[in-house]
Amino acid sequence: MKAMRALTRYAAAGIEETGLGLSDFGVLEALLHKGPLPVNTIGPIVDLTPGSISIAVDRPRREGPGQRVESAEDRRVRIVALTPRGQGLIVPAFRKHSGR
């Protein structure tokens, strides 16, 4: 448990240096590596509840890095994708976080 806490603190510190919060970083990183995703798919990936994922997805969208659109197959489904601004934000942040 001590090792996990130490790793979590280390990872969180690296993410905070990017200027993003943990959930924002997680959402943008998931979109970077997996491409556009339905909102309900992102939550389990970044370990957020359905209520929390809506807030986490809307926060970056208001600031411009993500956009939410209706699915072509099912209008009830909302797809979230990175915008060019989001791509420009998460790529260097992830590179710095991962130590590349």
mmCIF file with all atom_site columns, C-alpha atoms in Angstrom, residues 10-11 13-15 17-18 25 29 32-33 90-100:
data_model
loop_
_atom_site.group_PDB
_atom_site.id
_atom_site.type_symbol
_atom_site.label_atom_id
_atom_site.label_alt_id
_atom_site.label_comp_id
_atom_site.label_asym_id
_atom_site.label_entity_id
_atom_site.label_seq_id
_atom_site.pdbx_PDB_ins_code
_atom_site.Cartn_x
_atom_site.Cartn_y
_atom_site.Cartn_z
_atom_site.occupancy
_atom_site.B_iso_or_equiv
_atom_site.pdbx_formal_charge
_atom_site.auth_seq_id
_atom_site.auth_comp_id
_atom_site.auth_asym_id
_atom_site.auth_atom_id
_atom_site.pdbx_PDB_model_num
ATOM 1  C CA . TYR A 1 10  ? 4.771  10.744 -8.007  1.00 0.00 ? 10  TYR A CA 1
ATOM 2  C CA . ALA A 1 11  ? 2.378  10.404 -10.961 1.00 0.00 ? 11  ALA A CA 1
ATOM 3  C CA . ALA A 1 13  ? 2.930  15.539 -9.211  1.00 0.00 ? 13  ALA A CA 1
ATOM 4  C CA . GLY A 1 14  ? 3.992  14.966 -12.810 1.00 0.00 ? 14  GLY A CA 1
ATOM 5  C CA . ILE A 1 15  ? 0.453  15.564 -14.051 1.00 0.00 ? 15  ILE A CA 1
ATOM 6  C CA . GLU A 1 17  ? 3.164  20.114 -13.654 1.00 0.00 ? 17  GLU A CA 1
ATOM 7  C CA . THR A 1 18  ? 1.300  19.959 -16.970 1.00 0.00 ? 18  THR A CA 1
ATOM 8  C CA . PHE A 1 25  ? -5.572 14.691 -17.947 1.00 0.00 ? 25  PHE A CA 1
ATOM 9  C CA . GLU A 1 29  ? -5.146 11.063 -22.535 1.00 0.00 ? 29  GLU A CA 1
ATOM 10 C CA . LEU A 1 32  ? -5.495 10.821 -27.439 1.00 0.00 ? 32  LEU A CA 1
ATOM 11 C CA . HIS A 1 33  ? -4.775 7.100  -27.362 1.00 0.00 ? 33  HIS A CA 1
ATOM 12 C CA . ILE A 1 90  ? -2.355 16.745 -24.305 1.00 0.00 ? 90  ILE A CA 1
ATOM 13 C CA . VAL A 1 91  ? 0.486  15.628 -26.604 1.00 0.00 ? 91  VAL A CA 1
ATOM 14 C CA . PRO A 1 92  ? 3.216  17.678 -24.876 1.00 0.00 ? 92  PRO A CA 1
ATOM 15 C CA . ALA A 1 93  ? 1.610  17.121 -21.451 1.00 0.00 ? 93  ALA A CA 1
ATOM 16 C CA . PHE A 1 94  ? 1.572  13.348 -21.951 1.00 0.00 ? 94  PHE A CA 1
ATOM 17 C CA . ARG A 1 95  ? 5.093  13.377 -23.367 1.00 0.00 ? 95  ARG A CA 1
ATOM 18 C CA . LYS A 1 96  ? 6.327  15.268 -20.295 1.00 0.00 ? 96  LYS A CA 1
ATOM 19 C CA . HIS A 1 97  ? 4.351  13.025 -17.932 1.00 0.00 ? 97  HIS A CA 1
ATOM 20 C CA . SER A 1 98  ? 5.621  9.810  -19.506 1.00 0.00 ? 98  SER A CA 1
ATOM 21 C CA . GLY A 1 99  ? 9.209  11.064 -19.506 1.00 0.00 ? 99  GLY A CA 1
ATOM 22 C CA . ARG A 1 100 ? 9.719  10.945 -23.251 1.00 0.00 ? 100 ARG A CA 1
#
